[in-house]
XYZ file of C-alpha atoms in Angstrom:
520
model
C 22.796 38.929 -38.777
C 24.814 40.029 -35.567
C 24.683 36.853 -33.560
C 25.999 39.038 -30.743
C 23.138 41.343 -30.827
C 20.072 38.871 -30.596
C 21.973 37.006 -27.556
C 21.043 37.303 -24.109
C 21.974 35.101 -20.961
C 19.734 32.711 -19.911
C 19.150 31.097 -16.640
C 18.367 28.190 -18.706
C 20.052 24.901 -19.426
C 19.648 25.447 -23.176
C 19.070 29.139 -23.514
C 22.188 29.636 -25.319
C 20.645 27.548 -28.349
C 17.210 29.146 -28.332
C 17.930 33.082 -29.018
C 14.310 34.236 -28.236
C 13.187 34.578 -24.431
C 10.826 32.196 -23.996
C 6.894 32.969 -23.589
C 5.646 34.082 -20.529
C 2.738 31.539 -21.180
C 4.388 28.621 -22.513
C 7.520 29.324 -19.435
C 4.426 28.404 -16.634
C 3.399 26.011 -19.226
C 6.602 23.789 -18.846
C 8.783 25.207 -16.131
C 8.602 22.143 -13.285
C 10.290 23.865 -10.435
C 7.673 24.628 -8.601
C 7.096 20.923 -7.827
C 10.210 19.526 -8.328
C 12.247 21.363 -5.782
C 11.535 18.080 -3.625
C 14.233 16.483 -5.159
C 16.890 18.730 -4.505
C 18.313 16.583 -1.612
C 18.331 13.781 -4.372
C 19.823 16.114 -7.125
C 22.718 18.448 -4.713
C 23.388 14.176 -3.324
C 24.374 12.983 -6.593
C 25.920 16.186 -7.928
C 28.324 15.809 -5.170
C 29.084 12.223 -6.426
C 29.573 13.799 -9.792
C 32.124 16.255 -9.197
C 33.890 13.200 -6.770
C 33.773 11.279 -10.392
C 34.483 14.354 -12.897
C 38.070 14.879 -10.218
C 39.187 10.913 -10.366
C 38.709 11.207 -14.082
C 40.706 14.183 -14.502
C 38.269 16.833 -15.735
C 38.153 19.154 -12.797
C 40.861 20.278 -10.367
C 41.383 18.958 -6.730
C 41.177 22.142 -5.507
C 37.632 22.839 -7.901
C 36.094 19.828 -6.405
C 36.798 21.008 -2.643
C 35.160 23.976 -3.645
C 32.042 22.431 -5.561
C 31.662 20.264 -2.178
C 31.611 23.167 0.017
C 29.059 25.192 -1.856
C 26.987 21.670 -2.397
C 26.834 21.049 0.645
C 26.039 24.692 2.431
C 23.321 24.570 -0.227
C 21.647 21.598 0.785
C 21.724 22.930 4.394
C 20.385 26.188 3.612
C 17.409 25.150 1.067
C 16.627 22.608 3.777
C 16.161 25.721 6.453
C 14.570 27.810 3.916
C 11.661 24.744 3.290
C 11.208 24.210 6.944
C 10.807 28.068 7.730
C 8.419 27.788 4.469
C 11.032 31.239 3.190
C 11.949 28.772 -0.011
C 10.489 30.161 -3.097
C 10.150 28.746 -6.481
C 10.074 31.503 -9.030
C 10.275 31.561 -12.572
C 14.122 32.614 -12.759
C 14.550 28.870 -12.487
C 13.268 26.349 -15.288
C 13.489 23.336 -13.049
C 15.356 22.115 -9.320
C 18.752 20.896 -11.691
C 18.540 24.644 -12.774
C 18.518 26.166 -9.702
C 21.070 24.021 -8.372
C 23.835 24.826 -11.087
C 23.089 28.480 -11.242
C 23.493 29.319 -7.502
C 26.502 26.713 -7.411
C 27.623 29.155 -10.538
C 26.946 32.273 -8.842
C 29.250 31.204 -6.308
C 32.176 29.657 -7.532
C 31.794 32.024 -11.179
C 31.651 30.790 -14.707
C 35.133 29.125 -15.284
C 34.664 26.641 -11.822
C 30.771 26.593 -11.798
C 29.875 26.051 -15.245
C 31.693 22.789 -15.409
C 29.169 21.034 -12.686
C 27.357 19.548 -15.694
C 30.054 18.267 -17.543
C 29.795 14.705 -18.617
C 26.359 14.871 -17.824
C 22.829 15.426 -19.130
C 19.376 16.299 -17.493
C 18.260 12.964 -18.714
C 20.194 10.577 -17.097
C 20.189 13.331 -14.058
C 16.411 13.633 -13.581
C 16.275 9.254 -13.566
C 18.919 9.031 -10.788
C 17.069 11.670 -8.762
C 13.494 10.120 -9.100
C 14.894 6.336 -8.398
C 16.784 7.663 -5.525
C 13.552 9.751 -3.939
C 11.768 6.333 -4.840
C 14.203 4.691 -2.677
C 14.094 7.023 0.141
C 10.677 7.125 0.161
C 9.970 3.267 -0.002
C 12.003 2.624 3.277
C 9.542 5.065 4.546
C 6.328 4.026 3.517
C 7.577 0.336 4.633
C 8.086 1.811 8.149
C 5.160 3.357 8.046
C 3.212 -0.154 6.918
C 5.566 -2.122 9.728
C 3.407 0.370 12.758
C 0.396 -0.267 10.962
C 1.107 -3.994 11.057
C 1.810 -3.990 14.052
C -0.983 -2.099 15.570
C -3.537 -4.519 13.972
C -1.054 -7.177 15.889
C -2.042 -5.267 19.133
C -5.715 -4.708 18.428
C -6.225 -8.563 17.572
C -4.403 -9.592 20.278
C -6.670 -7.746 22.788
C -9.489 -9.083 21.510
C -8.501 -12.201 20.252
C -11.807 -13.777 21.861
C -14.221 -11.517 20.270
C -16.917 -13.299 17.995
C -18.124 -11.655 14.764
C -19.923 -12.930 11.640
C -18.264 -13.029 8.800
C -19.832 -12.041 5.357
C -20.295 -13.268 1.453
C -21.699 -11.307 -0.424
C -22.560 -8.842 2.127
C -24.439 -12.020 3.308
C -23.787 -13.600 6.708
C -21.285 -16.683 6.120
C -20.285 -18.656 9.256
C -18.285 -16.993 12.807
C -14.878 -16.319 12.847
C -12.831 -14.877 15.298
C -12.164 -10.656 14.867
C -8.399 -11.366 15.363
C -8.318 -13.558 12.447
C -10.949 -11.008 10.149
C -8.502 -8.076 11.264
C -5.623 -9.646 10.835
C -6.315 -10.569 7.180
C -5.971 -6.762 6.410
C -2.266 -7.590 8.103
C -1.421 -10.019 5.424
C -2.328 -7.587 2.639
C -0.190 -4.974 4.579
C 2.598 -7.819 4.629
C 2.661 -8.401 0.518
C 2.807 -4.425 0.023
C 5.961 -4.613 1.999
C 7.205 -7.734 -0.170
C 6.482 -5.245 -3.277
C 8.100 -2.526 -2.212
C 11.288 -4.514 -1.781
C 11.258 -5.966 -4.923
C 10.143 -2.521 -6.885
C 12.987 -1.080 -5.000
C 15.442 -4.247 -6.061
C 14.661 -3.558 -9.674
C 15.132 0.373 -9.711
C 18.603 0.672 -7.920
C 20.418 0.517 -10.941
C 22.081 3.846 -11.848
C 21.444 5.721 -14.697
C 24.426 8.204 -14.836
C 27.140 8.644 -17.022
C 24.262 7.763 -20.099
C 24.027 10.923 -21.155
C 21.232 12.790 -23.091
C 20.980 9.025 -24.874
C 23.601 6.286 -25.575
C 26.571 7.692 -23.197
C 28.987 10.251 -23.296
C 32.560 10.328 -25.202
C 34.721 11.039 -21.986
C 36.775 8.087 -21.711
C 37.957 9.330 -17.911
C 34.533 8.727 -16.590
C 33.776 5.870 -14.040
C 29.932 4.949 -14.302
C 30.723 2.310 -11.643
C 32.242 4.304 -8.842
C 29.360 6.537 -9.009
C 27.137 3.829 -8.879
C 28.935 2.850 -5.833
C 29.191 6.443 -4.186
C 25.171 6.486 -4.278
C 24.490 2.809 -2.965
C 22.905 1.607 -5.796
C 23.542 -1.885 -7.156
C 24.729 -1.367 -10.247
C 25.075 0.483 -13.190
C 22.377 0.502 -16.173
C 24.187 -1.376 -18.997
C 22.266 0.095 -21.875
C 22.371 3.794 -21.969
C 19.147 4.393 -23.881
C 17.355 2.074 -21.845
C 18.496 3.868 -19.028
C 16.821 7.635 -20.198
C 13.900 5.758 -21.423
C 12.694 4.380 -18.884
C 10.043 4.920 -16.090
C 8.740 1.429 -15.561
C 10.408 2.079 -12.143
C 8.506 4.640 -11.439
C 4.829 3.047 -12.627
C 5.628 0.057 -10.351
C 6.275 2.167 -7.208
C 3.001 4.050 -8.249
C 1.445 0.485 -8.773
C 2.361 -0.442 -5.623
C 1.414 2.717 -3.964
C -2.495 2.041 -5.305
C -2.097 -1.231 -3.973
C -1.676 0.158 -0.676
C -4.617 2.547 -0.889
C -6.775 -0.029 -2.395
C -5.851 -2.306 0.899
C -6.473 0.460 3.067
C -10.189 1.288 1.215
C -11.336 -1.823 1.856
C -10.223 -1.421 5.283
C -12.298 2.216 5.453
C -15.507 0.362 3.753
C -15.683 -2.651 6.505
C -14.877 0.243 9.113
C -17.806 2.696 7.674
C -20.041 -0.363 8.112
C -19.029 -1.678 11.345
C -19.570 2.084 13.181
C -23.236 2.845 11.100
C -25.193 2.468 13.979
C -26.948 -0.440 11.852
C -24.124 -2.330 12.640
C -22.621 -0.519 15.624
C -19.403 -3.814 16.174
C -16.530 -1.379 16.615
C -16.397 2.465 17.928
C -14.197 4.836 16.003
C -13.058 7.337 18.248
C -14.756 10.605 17.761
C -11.361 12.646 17.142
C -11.403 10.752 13.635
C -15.468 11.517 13.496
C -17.272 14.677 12.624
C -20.599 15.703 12.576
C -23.424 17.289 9.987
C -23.950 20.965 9.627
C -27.456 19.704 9.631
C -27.923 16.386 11.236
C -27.552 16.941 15.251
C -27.489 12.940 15.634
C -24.699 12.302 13.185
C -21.166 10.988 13.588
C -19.536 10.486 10.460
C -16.735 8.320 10.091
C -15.551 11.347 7.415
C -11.551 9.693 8.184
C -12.377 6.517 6.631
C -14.773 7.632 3.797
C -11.376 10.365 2.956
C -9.358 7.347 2.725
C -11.781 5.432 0.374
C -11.658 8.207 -1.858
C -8.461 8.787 -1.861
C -7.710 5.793 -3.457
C -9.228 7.257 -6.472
C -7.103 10.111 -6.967
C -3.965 7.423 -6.292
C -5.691 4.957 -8.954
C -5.857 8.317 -11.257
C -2.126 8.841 -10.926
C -0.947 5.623 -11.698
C -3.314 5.505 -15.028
C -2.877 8.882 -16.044
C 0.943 8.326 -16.614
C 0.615 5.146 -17.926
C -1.471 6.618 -21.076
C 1.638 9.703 -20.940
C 4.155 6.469 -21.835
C 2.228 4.105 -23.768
C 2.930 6.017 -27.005
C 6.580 7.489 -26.683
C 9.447 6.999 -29.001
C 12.743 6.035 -27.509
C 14.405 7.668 -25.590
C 13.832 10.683 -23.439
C 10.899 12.688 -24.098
C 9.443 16.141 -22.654
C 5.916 13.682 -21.762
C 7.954 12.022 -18.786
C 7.910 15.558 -17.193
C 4.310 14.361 -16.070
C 5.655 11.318 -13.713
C 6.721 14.132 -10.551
C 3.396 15.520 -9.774
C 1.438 11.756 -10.074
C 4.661 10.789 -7.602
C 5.018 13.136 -5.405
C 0.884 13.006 -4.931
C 0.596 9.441 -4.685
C 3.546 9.293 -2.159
C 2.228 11.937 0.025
C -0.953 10.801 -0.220
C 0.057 7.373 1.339
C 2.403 8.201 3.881
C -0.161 10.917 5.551
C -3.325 8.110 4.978
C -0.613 5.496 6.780
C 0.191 8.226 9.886
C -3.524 8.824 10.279
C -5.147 4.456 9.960
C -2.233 3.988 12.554
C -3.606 6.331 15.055
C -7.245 6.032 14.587
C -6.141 1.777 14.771
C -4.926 2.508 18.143
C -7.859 4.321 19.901
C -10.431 1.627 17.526
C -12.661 0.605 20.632
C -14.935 -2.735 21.033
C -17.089 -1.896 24.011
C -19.038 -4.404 25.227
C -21.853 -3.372 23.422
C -20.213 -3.403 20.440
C -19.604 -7.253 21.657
C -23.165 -7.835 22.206
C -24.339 -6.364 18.619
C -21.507 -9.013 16.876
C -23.087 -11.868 18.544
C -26.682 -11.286 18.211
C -25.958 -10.630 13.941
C -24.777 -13.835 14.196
C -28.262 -14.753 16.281
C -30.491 -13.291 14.419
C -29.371 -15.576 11.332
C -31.986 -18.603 12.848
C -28.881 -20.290 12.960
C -28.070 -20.514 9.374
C -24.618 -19.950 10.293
C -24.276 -23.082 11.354
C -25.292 -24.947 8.199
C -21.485 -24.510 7.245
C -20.458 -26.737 10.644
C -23.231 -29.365 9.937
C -21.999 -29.917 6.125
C -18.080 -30.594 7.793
C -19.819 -32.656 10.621
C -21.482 -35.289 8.359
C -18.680 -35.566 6.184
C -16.750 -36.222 9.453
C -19.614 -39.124 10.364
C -19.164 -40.452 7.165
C -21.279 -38.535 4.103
C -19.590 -37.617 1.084
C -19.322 -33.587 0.775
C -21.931 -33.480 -1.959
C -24.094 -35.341 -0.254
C -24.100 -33.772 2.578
C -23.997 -30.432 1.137
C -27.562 -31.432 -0.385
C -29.082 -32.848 2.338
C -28.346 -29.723 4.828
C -29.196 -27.653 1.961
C -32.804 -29.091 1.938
C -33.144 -28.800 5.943
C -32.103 -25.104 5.307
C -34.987 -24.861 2.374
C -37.280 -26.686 4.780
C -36.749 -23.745 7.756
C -37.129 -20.691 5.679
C -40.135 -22.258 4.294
C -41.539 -22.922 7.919
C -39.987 -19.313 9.518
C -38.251 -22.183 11.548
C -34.585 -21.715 13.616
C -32.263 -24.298 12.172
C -30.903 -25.164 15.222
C -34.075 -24.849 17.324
C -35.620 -27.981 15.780
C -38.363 -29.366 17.750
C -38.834 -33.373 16.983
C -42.350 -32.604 14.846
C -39.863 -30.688 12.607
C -37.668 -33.294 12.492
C -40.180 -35.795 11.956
C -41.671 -33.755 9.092
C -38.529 -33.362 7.451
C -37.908 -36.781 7.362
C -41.024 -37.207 5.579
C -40.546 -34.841 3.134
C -36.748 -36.344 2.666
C -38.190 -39.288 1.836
C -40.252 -38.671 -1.075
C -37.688 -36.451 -2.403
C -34.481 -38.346 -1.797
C -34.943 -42.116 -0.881
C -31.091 -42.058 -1.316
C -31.027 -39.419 1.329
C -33.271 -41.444 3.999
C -30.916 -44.774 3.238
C -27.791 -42.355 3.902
C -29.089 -41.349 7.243
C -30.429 -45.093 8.128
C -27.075 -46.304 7.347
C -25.208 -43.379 9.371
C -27.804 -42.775 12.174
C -26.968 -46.949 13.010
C -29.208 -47.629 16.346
C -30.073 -43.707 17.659
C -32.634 -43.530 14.202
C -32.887 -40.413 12.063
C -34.397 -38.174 14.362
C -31.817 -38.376 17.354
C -29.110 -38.873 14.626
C -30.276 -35.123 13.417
C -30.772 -33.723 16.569
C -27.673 -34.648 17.806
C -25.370 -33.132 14.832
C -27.295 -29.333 15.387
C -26.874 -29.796 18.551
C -23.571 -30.030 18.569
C -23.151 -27.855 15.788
C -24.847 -24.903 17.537
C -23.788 -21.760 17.709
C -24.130 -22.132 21.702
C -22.209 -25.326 21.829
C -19.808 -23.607 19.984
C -19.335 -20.665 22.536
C -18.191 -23.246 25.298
C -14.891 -23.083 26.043
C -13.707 -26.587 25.336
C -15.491 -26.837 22.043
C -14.206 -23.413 20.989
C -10.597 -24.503 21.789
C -11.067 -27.404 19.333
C -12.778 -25.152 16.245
C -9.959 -24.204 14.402
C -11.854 -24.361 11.326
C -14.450 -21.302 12.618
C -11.369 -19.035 12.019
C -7.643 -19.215 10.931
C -6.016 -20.911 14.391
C -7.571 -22.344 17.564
C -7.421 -19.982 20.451
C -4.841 -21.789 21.694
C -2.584 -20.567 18.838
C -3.149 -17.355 18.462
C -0.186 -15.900 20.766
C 2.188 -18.383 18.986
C 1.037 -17.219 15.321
C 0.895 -13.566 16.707
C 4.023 -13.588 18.123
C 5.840 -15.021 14.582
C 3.736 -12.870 12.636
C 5.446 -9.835 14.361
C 8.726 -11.530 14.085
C 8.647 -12.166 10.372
C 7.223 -8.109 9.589
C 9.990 -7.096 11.971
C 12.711 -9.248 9.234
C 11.054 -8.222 6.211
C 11.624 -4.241 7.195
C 14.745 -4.772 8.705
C 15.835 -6.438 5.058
C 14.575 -3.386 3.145
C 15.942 -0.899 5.681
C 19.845 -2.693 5.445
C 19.307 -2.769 2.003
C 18.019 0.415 0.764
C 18.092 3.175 3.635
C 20.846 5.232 2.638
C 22.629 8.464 3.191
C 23.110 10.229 0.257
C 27.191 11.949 -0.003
């Protein structure tokens, strides 16, 4: 056969080993570069590392690696124009973004300079030191991006760090709390995604190249640590089939990108509650509200109900491409192709549902209505959300937790019955209580004798709802001295807020020194 006739150039990596042109249908079937373009600052980065290595160990020129910089580097600058100008096209010429990157660096320099950009080198190893170094960009990022949310919530409870509100279990009401302390849970959740982040971002800066297709390369000239040191990352991966095998890296920043989005959907689902008008205790601003094509009355809160959804498609990336790697052989297979499009998704998704919760957190309104409506949900309880305070307040007087747990249980039982306020007692109540008590729970009547001392049962009881009540509780001295109602007396809320901000401020300033680089 004449070899020479059935060849024909390729602008493929391995076209000179497959003779026939590939099919049109399986070419869109498994060309990538139409999505993974966005790591050509990541690829054109560590290519110019490369050639920096392939010169110190003597397998390019001086003069070849000058001119592999200079056509690097005008490349980077002029895809980056062409993206922003939205001119950059994708075509088919190109199988993927390492492709296009050696073929226009070839067109310019011609074969004998260009074609040795890949020497010592392998799309396998390549492709891994791309994706963990978009990872890494992209983590400092999102971290920024949780640091203003943080710190927005910071703001929002700290201007209404008096504000009231019930607090639910089991979508059921629970006891008051303080809205800076409810809000600022979503802060601490915020706080551990950060955490993640820098420790997903600790165990993926490890650098892959100089591995090769699979266990390393036979140039003896090459220095796998200097280019682990030209690109900032740690280290060097040690075993060089590990190192094209794996994409645990890449699961654990998608892990920790559906943590995110899960934090954030709870955060939509207490917001689409709070703004229903059957709840009406916070007012979304209506440029995050729109209305029905329909329904002239409606304000839909269609911002956080996106957000809740969204968190779905995130969840579907993460689990999709963990079935795509549950059943591969070592090392590098064609499957891992699948990780770009459930990364890039998942990371865009986040960052743009982190730019939008930051501004809709800082036009969130509580009106004084909104005020009004948290404190009469709490009212319209009969006061069962004091039964919580009553339980602590015997213990305090002497009971032992079950005991009292019991007994207030049975005075709750004893109002619903009777369509009776718990902490609107009259003394017939009480009295009737008392006698019911007593041929329930002798034990019960001897605890209160022995506790109630020379007031008797009845002033004994009135006196712990009273000062139980939700109304006793609203005064200013007693509220200073509830720290159990919510996370900190109001006396140390400015204190905690002001080392909460602190300590977000150190954990992003960590991950910034550590992992915000500039790529060569």
């Amino acid at each position: 056969m004449d070899m020479k006739k059935n060849y024909k150039q390729s602008k493929t990596l391995w076209g000179s080993k497959v003779r026939k042109e590939l099919n049109e249908f399986a070419k869109s079937y498994t060309y990538s570069f139409p999505f993974d373009y966005k790591l050509y600052e990541e690829d054109i980065g560590q290519s110019i590392a490369h050639v920096q290595m392939l010169e110190k160990g003597k397998l390019i020129k001086h003069k070849e690696k000058k001119k592999f910089l200079n056509v690097l580097k005008n490349l980077k600058k002029e895809i980056s124009q062409q993206i922003k100008l939205n001119k950059f096209k994708t075509n088919k010429d190109y199988e993927d973004i390492h492709t296009y990157i050696e073929k226009k660096v070839t067109e310019q320099l011609g074969d004998v300079i260009g074609t040795k950009l890949h020497t010592a080198r392998s799309r396998n190893d390549q492709v891994s030191a791309d994706t963990r170094l978009y990872i890494r960009k992209n983590g400092v990022g999102v971290a920024g991006l949780l640091t203003e949310l943080i710190h927005t919530i910071h703001n929002l409870a700290e201007k209404h760090k008096y504000i009231i509100m019930p607090a639910y279990t089991h979508m059921q009401l629970a006891k008051p709390v303080y809205f800076r302390d409810y809000i600022r849970a979503y802060s601490e959740m915020f706080k551990r995604d950060m955490l993640r982040i820098e420790n997903c971002l600790g165990r993926l800066n490890f650098c892959p190249l100089g591995s090769g297709a699979v266990g390393g390369t036979h140039y003896r000239t090459i220095n796998r640590k200097f280019i682990a040191k030209e690109l900032e990352f740690s280290d060097y991966i040690k075993n060089t089939v590990d190192a094209v095998s794996d994409r645990d890296f890449v699961l654990e920043y998608l892990f920790v990108l559906s943590m995110i989005m899960m934090h954030i959907s709870r955060l939509s689902e207490d917001f689409v509650m709070w703004s229903s008008p059957q709840f009406k205790f916070i007012t979304i601003d209506e440029s995050f509200m729109t209305g029905s094509s329909i329904l002239p009355q409606k304000n839909n809160p269609d911002v956080c109900e996106l957000a809740r959804g969204k968190t779905g498609r995130v969840y579907g990336n993460l689990m999709g491409f963990l079935t795509v790697m549950k059943g591969l052989p070592m090392s590098y297979n064609r499957d891992m192709q699948e990780d770009k499009e459930a990364l890039f998704d998942s990371n865009d998704t986040v960052i743009t549902t982190l730019k939008v919760y930051i501004e809709l957190l800082k036009k969130l309104k509580i009106t004084d209505r909104n005020k009004e409506n948290m404190m009469n949900a709490i009212k319209v309880s009969k006061g069962f959300a004091n039964a919580p305070r009553y339980v602590d307040y015997l213990v305090e007087k002497g009971y032992s937790l079950r005991n009292a747990y019991e007994f207030v249980s049975r005075l709750v039982h004893y109002c619903t019955l009777n369509d009776l306020d718990f902490d609107k007692l009259e003394d017939s109540h009480i009295d009737e209580f008392i006698n019911n008590e007593s041929k329930i729970d002798r034990k019960s009547i001897k605890y209160l004798r022995q506790y109630s001392k020379k007031s008797g049962i009845r002033n004994f009881i009135k006196t712990g709802l009273r000062a139980c009540s939700f109304n006793n509780y609203l005064r200013t001295g007693s509220r200073k001295r509830h720290t159990t109602l919510g996370n900190s007396a109001v006396s140390d809320v400015n204190k905690q807020l002001t080392q909460e901000r602190k300590e977000i401020r150190n954990i992003f300033k960590q991950i910034q020194h550590t992992y915000s680089t500039r790529l060569p």
